Amino acid sequence: MSKKAKANILLLITAIIWGSAFVAQKAGTMLEPFTYSGIRTLIGCIVLLPVIAVFSKINAGSKPAPGTEGYISPEEERKSVILGGIVCGIILCIAMNLQQFGLYFETDAGKAGFITTLYIVIVPVLGIFLRKRVGLKMWICVFIGAIGFYLLTMAGKGNGISLEKGDFFVLLCAFVFSLHILAVDHFSPKCDGIKLSCMQFFVAGTLSIIVMFFIESPKMSDILACAFPILYAGVLSSGVAYTLQVVAQKDADPTTASLIMSLESVFAVLTGVIIYGEKLSMIELAGCVVIFAAVVISQLPSKKEQKG
């Protein structure tokens, strides 16, 4: 089997884990949002510590030498990990808790997966504020995504253009995740990606736990009862899946990688149906298809990019 084929399989496993994690998050709604998010994220941080140690040894001899292109001094990397971890962690804390609040207020796991996926078409639009040009194709994808969102959340419900509370929180989460992507894009070239992720998990988890003690009433019995969903999201979604993504993307085609990982939303629906018995109406299914189409089209390279 070729390296690309192996990489694509690892990315598919990553998409399955991330998609099914929405069901774990839904199961986690027996806890209040900040309690669940804080614990699972700190677990993700802990899981990444041995991964960092292993990858540091593997990559020890492959880093650029001082004075060569791509070299980053240990001091510069340390500053980027700390600053980037703080910035990305704060944004991640907001995004993941908005998502958890959406699930807490009865949004289905499958719907949450597709709404969250809209960040893929939101990111380029927010890039306008960074003076990045947005082409016609992306504007079309945004329009298609908006239609899909309407079909998935509002059409056929007799409530006009009003949003259900849970769907509104998940939509906000998609916008904040878009900011998170831009922040990671800014800091990741300056430091080790796994170290940055570990630091942001620590910051996001710590902030969530602090808020938890102020506004929530965590009970150890409830936390223990929710142990499996917490561990699944913390260990597999944060630790294992992120590591698989880092390993696989070294050998995968970028376009293929993004398309495979966008299947996360599809697996969120499938696992929601299989495990929770969630059901989507024909209009909602149409909304899922339209959103997925917008995501896929946005990831396809233009003729100019293909020639390049």
Tab-separated table of C-alpha atoms in Angstrom:
chain	number	residue	atom	x	y	z
A	1	MET	CA	0.000	0.000	0.000
A	2	SER	CA	1.331	3.439	-0.951
A	3	LYS	CA	2.050	6.161	1.609
A	4	LYS	CA	-0.811	8.276	0.202
A	5	ALA	CA	-3.279	5.409	0.579
A	6	LYS	CA	-2.192	4.813	4.188
A	7	ALA	CA	-2.461	8.548	4.888
A	8	ASN	CA	-5.982	8.668	3.448
A	9	ILE	CA	-7.037	5.725	5.642
A	10	LEU	CA	-5.670	7.492	8.735
A	11	LEU	CA	-7.554	10.658	7.764
A	12	LEU	CA	-10.748	8.648	7.303
A	13	ILE	CA	-10.304	7.198	10.804
A	14	THR	CA	-9.771	10.763	12.050
A	15	ALA	CA	-13.040	11.906	10.428
A	16	ILE	CA	-14.901	8.930	11.963
A	17	ILE	CA	-13.564	9.729	15.442
A	18	TRP	CA	-14.362	13.439	15.161
A	19	GLY	CA	-17.827	12.747	13.759
A	20	SER	CA	-18.690	10.196	16.432
A	21	ALA	CA	-17.373	12.589	19.100
A	22	PHE	CA	-20.529	14.670	18.570
A	23	VAL	CA	-22.472	11.706	19.980
A	24	ALA	CA	-20.067	11.603	22.952
A	25	GLN	CA	-20.689	15.314	23.456
A	26	LYS	CA	-24.433	14.717	23.261
A	27	ALA	CA	-24.091	12.000	25.903
A	28	GLY	CA	-22.073	14.510	27.908
A	29	THR	CA	-25.079	16.834	28.198
A	30	MET	CA	-25.975	15.010	31.408
A	31	LEU	CA	-23.283	17.362	32.742
A	32	GLU	CA	-23.410	21.136	32.492
A	33	PRO	CA	-21.442	22.479	29.479
A	34	PHE	CA	-18.368	24.007	31.158
A	35	THR	CA	-17.952	20.952	33.386
A	36	TYR	CA	-17.908	18.561	30.432
A	37	SER	CA	-15.756	20.792	28.201
A	38	GLY	CA	-13.226	21.574	30.914
A	39	ILE	CA	-12.594	17.971	31.934
A	40	ARG	CA	-12.473	16.508	28.394
A	41	THR	CA	-10.104	19.243	27.190
A	42	LEU	CA	-7.673	18.841	30.075
A	43	ILE	CA	-7.679	15.092	29.388
A	44	GLY	CA	-6.813	15.912	25.768
A	45	CYS	CA	-3.902	18.022	27.018
A	46	ILE	CA	-2.597	15.178	29.194
A	47	VAL	CA	-2.913	12.643	26.346
A	48	LEU	CA	-0.793	14.840	24.069
A	49	LEU	CA	2.124	15.047	26.527
A	50	PRO	CA	3.559	11.578	25.675
A	51	VAL	CA	2.828	12.256	21.989
A	52	ILE	CA	4.998	15.384	22.194
A	53	ALA	CA	7.805	13.368	23.809
A	54	VAL	CA	7.670	10.700	21.068
A	55	PHE	CA	7.524	13.156	18.174
A	56	SER	CA	10.333	15.251	19.675
A	57	LYS	CA	12.616	12.205	19.500
A	58	ILE	CA	11.454	11.251	15.997
A	59	ASN	CA	11.938	14.763	14.604
A	60	ALA	CA	15.121	15.560	16.549
A	61	GLY	CA	17.419	15.134	13.549
A	62	SER	CA	15.085	16.513	10.901
A	63	LYS	CA	14.728	20.112	12.086
A	64	PRO	CA	16.339	22.862	9.965
A	65	ALA	CA	19.831	23.824	11.122
A	66	PRO	CA	20.536	27.334	12.478
A	67	GLY	CA	20.926	29.821	9.631
A	68	THR	CA	18.938	27.731	7.144
A	69	GLU	CA	15.461	28.407	5.785
A	70	GLY	CA	12.671	27.389	8.151
A	71	TYR	CA	14.852	27.418	11.267
A	72	ILE	CA	13.092	28.522	14.449
A	73	SER	CA	15.135	29.003	17.598
A	74	PRO	CA	13.971	27.206	20.783
A	75	GLU	CA	13.290	30.590	22.408
A	76	GLU	CA	11.126	31.782	19.503
A	77	GLU	CA	9.233	28.498	19.414
A	78	ARG	CA	8.638	28.591	23.169
A	79	LYS	CA	7.219	32.134	22.931
A	80	SER	CA	4.977	31.129	20.008
A	81	VAL	CA	3.707	28.048	21.848
A	82	ILE	CA	2.866	30.091	24.946
A	83	LEU	CA	1.347	33.122	23.192
A	84	GLY	CA	-0.343	31.021	20.514
A	85	GLY	CA	-1.608	28.572	23.113
A	86	ILE	CA	-3.154	31.388	25.141
A	87	VAL	CA	-4.806	33.086	22.138
A	88	CYS	CA	-5.971	29.861	20.481
A	89	GLY	CA	-6.994	28.411	23.852
A	90	ILE	CA	-9.239	31.353	24.714
A	91	ILE	CA	-10.950	31.170	21.314
A	92	LEU	CA	-11.231	27.365	21.528
A	93	CYS	CA	-12.755	27.635	24.996
A	94	ILE	CA	-15.495	29.927	23.664
A	95	ALA	CA	-16.106	27.819	20.538
A	96	MET	CA	-16.316	24.396	22.184
A	97	ASN	CA	-18.547	25.655	25.005
A	98	LEU	CA	-20.926	27.307	22.528
A	99	GLN	CA	-21.073	23.952	20.737
A	100	GLN	CA	-21.688	22.119	24.012
A	101	PHE	CA	-24.430	24.592	24.966
A	102	GLY	CA	-26.049	23.915	21.572
A	103	LEU	CA	-26.111	20.191	22.270
A	104	TYR	CA	-27.235	20.893	25.852
A	105	PHE	CA	-30.239	22.771	24.438
A	106	GLU	CA	-31.334	19.748	22.406
A	107	THR	CA	-29.632	20.168	19.019
A	108	ASP	CA	-29.103	16.700	17.541
A	109	ALA	CA	-25.511	15.457	17.228
A	110	GLY	CA	-25.861	15.105	13.445
A	111	LYS	CA	-27.227	18.612	12.973
A	112	ALA	CA	-24.495	20.040	15.190
A	113	GLY	CA	-21.894	18.296	13.023
A	114	PHE	CA	-23.177	19.844	9.803
A	115	ILE	CA	-23.722	23.331	11.253
A	116	THR	CA	-20.218	23.325	12.736
A	117	THR	CA	-18.785	22.292	9.340
A	118	LEU	CA	-19.898	25.661	7.976
A	119	TYR	CA	-16.685	27.112	9.438
A	120	ILE	CA	-14.974	25.834	6.275
A	121	VAL	CA	-16.862	28.360	4.144
A	122	ILE	CA	-16.882	31.066	6.837
A	123	VAL	CA	-13.069	31.154	7.222
A	124	PRO	CA	-12.332	32.623	3.748
A	125	VAL	CA	-14.985	35.308	4.255
A	126	LEU	CA	-13.497	36.345	7.598
A	127	GLY	CA	-10.158	36.443	5.778
A	128	ILE	CA	-11.396	39.646	4.134
A	129	PHE	CA	-10.541	41.451	7.381
A	130	LEU	CA	-6.984	40.188	6.930
A	131	ARG	CA	-7.000	41.629	3.405
A	132	LYS	CA	-7.250	38.223	1.771
A	133	ARG	CA	-9.129	38.113	-1.513
A	134	VAL	CA	-12.287	36.004	-1.676
A	135	GLY	CA	-13.085	34.592	-5.122
A	136	LEU	CA	-16.477	34.144	-6.754
A	137	LYS	CA	-16.458	30.407	-6.020
A	138	MET	CA	-16.265	31.013	-2.255
A	139	TRP	CA	-19.120	33.541	-2.336
A	140	ILE	CA	-21.218	30.974	-4.181
A	141	CYS	CA	-20.307	28.377	-1.526
A	142	VAL	CA	-21.325	30.792	1.236
A	143	PHE	CA	-24.686	31.307	-0.488
A	144	ILE	CA	-25.168	27.546	-0.929
A	145	GLY	CA	-24.174	26.976	2.696
A	146	ALA	CA	-26.725	29.561	3.866
A	147	ILE	CA	-29.474	27.789	1.927
A	148	GLY	CA	-28.423	24.464	3.451
A	149	PHE	CA	-28.426	25.980	6.934
A	150	TYR	CA	-31.955	27.319	6.400
A	151	LEU	CA	-33.196	23.917	5.215
A	152	LEU	CA	-31.506	22.135	8.115
A	153	THR	CA	-32.652	24.427	10.906
A	154	MET	CA	-35.701	26.491	9.914
A	155	ALA	CA	-37.521	25.269	6.789
A	156	GLY	CA	-40.768	23.369	7.288
A	157	LYS	CA	-41.078	24.218	10.971
A	158	GLY	CA	-43.572	27.042	10.739
A	159	ASN	CA	-41.358	29.428	12.669
A	160	GLY	CA	-40.345	31.686	9.800
A	161	ILE	CA	-36.701	32.632	10.077
A	162	SER	CA	-36.402	32.135	13.837
A	163	LEU	CA	-33.734	29.752	15.110
A	164	GLU	CA	-34.063	27.201	17.869
A	165	LYS	CA	-31.821	28.021	20.812
A	166	GLY	CA	-29.499	25.036	20.378
A	167	ASP	CA	-29.005	25.645	16.633
A	168	PHE	CA	-28.200	29.306	17.333
A	169	PHE	CA	-25.435	28.371	19.785
A	170	VAL	CA	-23.920	25.902	17.309
A	171	LEU	CA	-24.014	28.529	14.547
A	172	LEU	CA	-22.157	30.946	16.829
A	173	CYS	CA	-19.724	28.120	17.515
A	174	ALA	CA	-19.057	27.759	13.759
A	175	PHE	CA	-18.145	31.466	13.540
A	176	VAL	CA	-15.833	31.262	16.559
A	177	PHE	CA	-14.219	28.079	15.217
A	178	SER	CA	-13.508	30.096	12.061
A	179	LEU	CA	-11.600	32.607	14.179
A	180	HIS	CA	-9.808	29.688	15.818
A	181	ILE	CA	-8.706	28.359	12.410
A	182	LEU	CA	-7.294	31.778	11.501
A	183	ALA	CA	-5.471	31.991	14.845
A	184	VAL	CA	-3.961	28.518	14.443
A	185	ASP	CA	-2.997	29.387	10.866
A	186	HIS	CA	-1.098	32.398	12.211
A	187	PHE	CA	0.787	30.638	15.014
A	188	SER	CA	1.318	27.073	13.733
A	189	PRO	CA	4.118	27.901	11.234
A	190	LYS	CA	6.104	29.377	14.123
A	191	CYS	CA	6.115	26.318	16.383
A	192	ASP	CA	5.413	22.606	16.748
A	193	GLY	CA	1.738	21.953	16.006
A	194	ILE	CA	1.244	19.297	18.680
A	195	LYS	CA	2.833	21.496	21.364
A	196	LEU	CA	0.571	24.365	20.303
A	197	SER	CA	-2.463	22.090	20.479
A	198	CYS	CA	-1.490	20.781	23.921
A	199	MET	CA	-1.057	24.326	25.219
A	200	GLN	CA	-4.377	25.493	23.805
A	201	PHE	CA	-6.136	22.479	25.359
A	202	PHE	CA	-4.591	23.367	28.720
A	203	VAL	CA	-5.734	26.999	28.468
A	204	ALA	CA	-9.231	26.127	27.198
A	205	GLY	CA	-9.691	23.432	29.835
A	206	THR	CA	-8.431	25.597	32.682
A	207	LEU	CA	-10.707	28.507	31.714
A	208	SER	CA	-13.697	26.158	31.453
A	209	ILE	CA	-13.004	24.682	34.880
A	210	ILE	CA	-12.706	28.173	36.407
A	211	VAL	CA	-16.068	29.206	34.919
A	212	MET	CA	-17.537	25.856	36.006
A	213	PHE	CA	-16.847	26.610	39.681
A	214	PHE	CA	-18.516	30.035	39.386
A	215	ILE	CA	-21.726	29.249	37.497
A	216	GLU	CA	-22.227	25.473	37.603
A	217	SER	CA	-22.708	22.821	40.271
A	218	PRO	CA	-20.523	19.844	39.352
A	219	LYS	CA	-21.094	16.573	41.199
A	220	MET	CA	-18.471	13.824	41.270
A	221	SER	CA	-21.169	11.166	40.930
A	222	ASP	CA	-22.407	12.769	37.688
A	223	ILE	CA	-18.865	13.118	36.356
A	224	LEU	CA	-18.125	9.443	37.048
A	225	ALA	CA	-21.413	8.447	35.416
A	226	CYS	CA	-20.322	10.417	32.342
A	227	ALA	CA	-16.809	8.922	32.319
A	228	PHE	CA	-17.034	7.141	28.949
A	229	PRO	CA	-18.236	10.162	26.885
A	230	ILE	CA	-15.617	12.350	28.584
A	231	LEU	CA	-12.802	9.875	27.933
A	232	TYR	CA	-13.927	9.245	24.360
A	233	ALA	CA	-13.898	12.945	23.538
A	234	GLY	CA	-10.770	13.670	25.555
A	235	VAL	CA	-8.589	10.709	24.594
A	236	LEU	CA	-9.776	9.771	21.110
A	237	SER	CA	-11.086	13.060	19.683
A	238	SER	CA	-8.433	15.366	21.145
A	239	GLY	CA	-5.423	13.083	21.543
A	240	VAL	CA	-5.584	10.196	19.066
A	241	ALA	CA	-7.414	11.885	16.180
A	242	TYR	CA	-5.265	15.012	16.276
A	243	THR	CA	-2.107	12.887	16.224
A	244	LEU	CA	-3.419	10.811	13.298
A	245	GLN	CA	-4.136	14.032	11.402
A	246	VAL	CA	-0.609	15.358	11.965
A	247	VAL	CA	0.968	12.038	10.904
A	248	ALA	CA	-1.288	11.534	7.868
A	249	GLN	CA	-1.057	15.047	6.422
A	250	LYS	CA	2.667	14.619	5.858
A	251	ASP	CA	1.928	12.158	3.026
A	252	ALA	CA	-1.580	13.188	1.976
A	253	ASP	CA	-2.607	15.519	-0.826
A	254	PRO	CA	-3.939	18.711	0.875
A	255	THR	CA	-7.155	18.819	-1.175
A	256	THR	CA	-7.843	15.125	-0.618
A	257	ALA	CA	-7.101	15.529	3.090
A	258	SER	CA	-9.572	18.391	3.520
A	259	LEU	CA	-12.277	16.518	1.611
A	260	ILE	CA	-11.833	13.348	3.672
A	261	MET	CA	-11.893	15.278	6.953
A	262	SER	CA	-15.068	17.098	5.888
A	263	LEU	CA	-16.751	13.673	6.117
A	264	GLU	CA	-16.742	14.359	9.868
A	265	SER	CA	-20.220	15.859	9.475
A	266	VAL	CA	-21.522	12.775	7.669
A	267	PHE	CA	-20.217	10.470	10.392
A	268	ALA	CA	-21.818	12.741	13.004
A	269	VAL	CA	-25.215	12.066	11.414
A	270	LEU	CA	-24.583	8.332	10.970
A	271	THR	CA	-23.463	7.790	14.563
A	272	GLY	CA	-26.340	9.955	15.798
A	273	VAL	CA	-28.787	7.705	13.937
A	274	ILE	CA	-27.109	4.443	15.013
A	275	ILE	CA	-26.464	5.265	18.673
A	276	TYR	CA	-29.157	7.820	19.543
A	277	GLY	CA	-31.813	6.935	16.996
A	278	GLU	CA	-31.876	10.529	15.786
A	279	LYS	CA	-34.091	11.149	12.789
A	280	LEU	CA	-33.909	13.938	10.242
A	281	SER	CA	-36.823	15.006	8.079
A	282	MET	CA	-36.453	15.036	4.289
A	283	ILE	CA	-36.012	18.835	4.398
A	284	GLU	CA	-33.303	18.526	7.064
A	285	LEU	CA	-31.550	15.798	5.064
A	286	ALA	CA	-31.689	18.082	2.033
A	287	GLY	CA	-30.068	20.779	4.161
A	288	CYS	CA	-27.270	18.359	5.107
A	289	VAL	CA	-26.684	17.519	1.446
A	290	VAL	CA	-26.601	21.193	0.437
A	291	ILE	CA	-24.175	22.131	3.247
A	292	PHE	CA	-21.948	19.170	2.371
A	293	ALA	CA	-21.979	20.262	-1.281
A	294	ALA	CA	-20.916	23.784	-0.274
A	295	VAL	CA	-18.089	22.368	1.865
A	296	VAL	CA	-16.846	20.023	-0.871
A	297	ILE	CA	-16.984	22.665	-3.622
A	298	SER	CA	-15.100	25.132	-1.412
A	299	GLN	CA	-12.284	22.599	-0.999
A	300	LEU	CA	-11.856	21.803	-4.685
A	301	PRO	CA	-8.888	23.530	-6.334
A	302	SER	CA	-9.587	26.024	-9.112
A	303	LYS	CA	-8.157	25.536	-12.635
A	304	LYS	CA	-5.470	28.082	-11.793
A	305	GLU	CA	-4.492	26.138	-8.633
A	306	GLN	CA	-4.465	22.847	-10.570
A	307	LYS	CA	-2.092	24.305	-13.156
A	308	GLY	CA	0.117	25.695	-10.391
